[in-house]
Amino acid sequence: MAGELLTAGKSWRIETAAAWHDRVLLALDTLEQQINARYFGPAGDPSIRRYLRYHRTAITLLSDRMFTFLQDDIAGPTATLLKDVLQHLETAISNLGHRYPDASGSTIPATAYYRHTVLDDFQRKSALILSIFADDQTRELWTAIGYSLEELLQPSSGIRYDHAELGRISKFAELIVREAGLPTFDAHRLFRLAYMENLNTSKVAVWYQEQFLHEISRLSAAALESRFLREERRLLLHGVAPKTAFDPRRESLSDQLPAWLQKLRKQQVTDSDKTTGIARLSLELSVAQLGLFLRLCYLTGCFHEHNISALLRFVSRHFISKKQDHISLKSLAKAFYNAELSTAASNRAWLQRMIDRINQKYFPK
């Protein structure tokens, strides 16, 4: 059956997919009976381990190949049927894995079906929703969430999701789109949804950090302590279920943000005991150029500091741009993540001049 699928290519039609779907369900029943009778038992341990690992690899390859054939029908009935086939295969192999603990684990990575259906649908609806939001905070957080979903579902992310986890991402996207239609919807409600669902990407964390820093920058020293206490209580009240992070490579938001608040709170207390005068170095760069340079340095490993928020905060405190005496964290964060083509061109010219100087000084012809 796998051979038939992989050689059929673009000739697949809804009738063919339906027939193949029925054949798979029948074959799975027979397969389970055979495996139960033949492999499970003391003598079958090495065999079942190899067997399940082999099928996990095969299903992953089938998943990817199926959807390369379905670019024109990615949301149509053929794709839906084939997705159901993958779901049945996943369930069957997972059930066997549960009976044999060493064979547990996800089988299917983020497929083209979810990348197309979830991201395309979300981006299509976002265009309308962003035109409705009146405040910048909500617009910026919505955009950060969109970038986060795109980043998590890209094949290059290296994250392997099973269908249940992919379904959770899809439901989260549907949830915030539905909530956006409510009259009480705002940035705080949107963040609460992202926090409780544990959308623990760097973009969401940076948005929260920048908004909080912007808020406390206008508070007196006397009001800071109570504001920190309120915020810590607020995060604790928005409970996050354990082991539900969207990005398994990063800490849960319920660990990241309270720890960041405590660190910031200690820093604010220390800073309040010092003089507020800070000598700032003037740069012949715009905020947009500076943000792109910082991102290039960050991506190429120039900084030991991996906390982007801390890095941006340091630069905004100690540098002055070409046109502004004060670099706001908000504008610097925007420049860090979103550079226009003209900015990239001007930065490339700066870098080329640096290379020319190096060549003249150290590598003369």
mmCIF file of C-alpha atoms in Angstrom, residues 32 40 48 52 56 90-107 162 164:
data_model
loop_
_atom_site.group_PDB
_atom_site.id
_atom_site.type_symbol
_atom_site.label_atom_id
_atom_site.label_comp_id
_atom_site.label_asym_id
_atom_site.label_seq_id
_atom_site.Cartn_x
_atom_site.Cartn_y
_atom_site.Cartn_z
ATOM 1 C CA GLU A 32 -2.777 -5.886 15.443
ATOM 2 C CA PHE A 40 4.221 -9.817 22.582
ATOM 3 C CA ILE A 48 8.737 -5.605 18.612
ATOM 4 C CA LEU A 52 7.764 -0.280 15.963
ATOM 5 C CA ARG A 56 7.584 5.134 13.074
ATOM 6 C CA GLU A 90 -0.518 7.008 14.429
ATOM 7 C CA THR A 91 -3.121 5.689 16.863
ATOM 8 C CA ALA A 92 -2.441 2.060 15.997
ATOM 9 C CA ILE A 93 1.334 2.316 16.411
ATOM 10 C CA SER A 94 0.946 4.443 19.568
ATOM 11 C CA ASN A 95 -1.396 1.866 21.117
ATOM 12 C CA LEU A 96 1.194 -0.817 20.513
ATOM 13 C CA GLY A 97 3.830 1.495 21.961
ATOM 14 C CA HIS A 98 1.775 1.939 25.138
ATOM 15 C CA ARG A 99 1.740 -1.831 25.562
ATOM 16 C CA TYR A 100 5.479 -1.882 25.090
ATOM 17 C CA PRO A 101 6.866 1.135 27.059
ATOM 18 C CA ASP A 102 10.237 1.272 25.317
ATOM 19 C CA ALA A 103 8.490 1.992 22.004
ATOM 20 C CA SER A 104 6.605 5.102 23.144
ATOM 21 C CA GLY A 105 7.051 8.447 21.427
ATOM 22 C CA SER A 106 5.612 10.608 18.679
ATOM 23 C CA THR A 107 5.695 9.285 15.137
ATOM 24 C CA ASP A 162 2.288 14.187 16.941
ATOM 25 C CA ALA A 164 -2.640 15.498 19.113
#
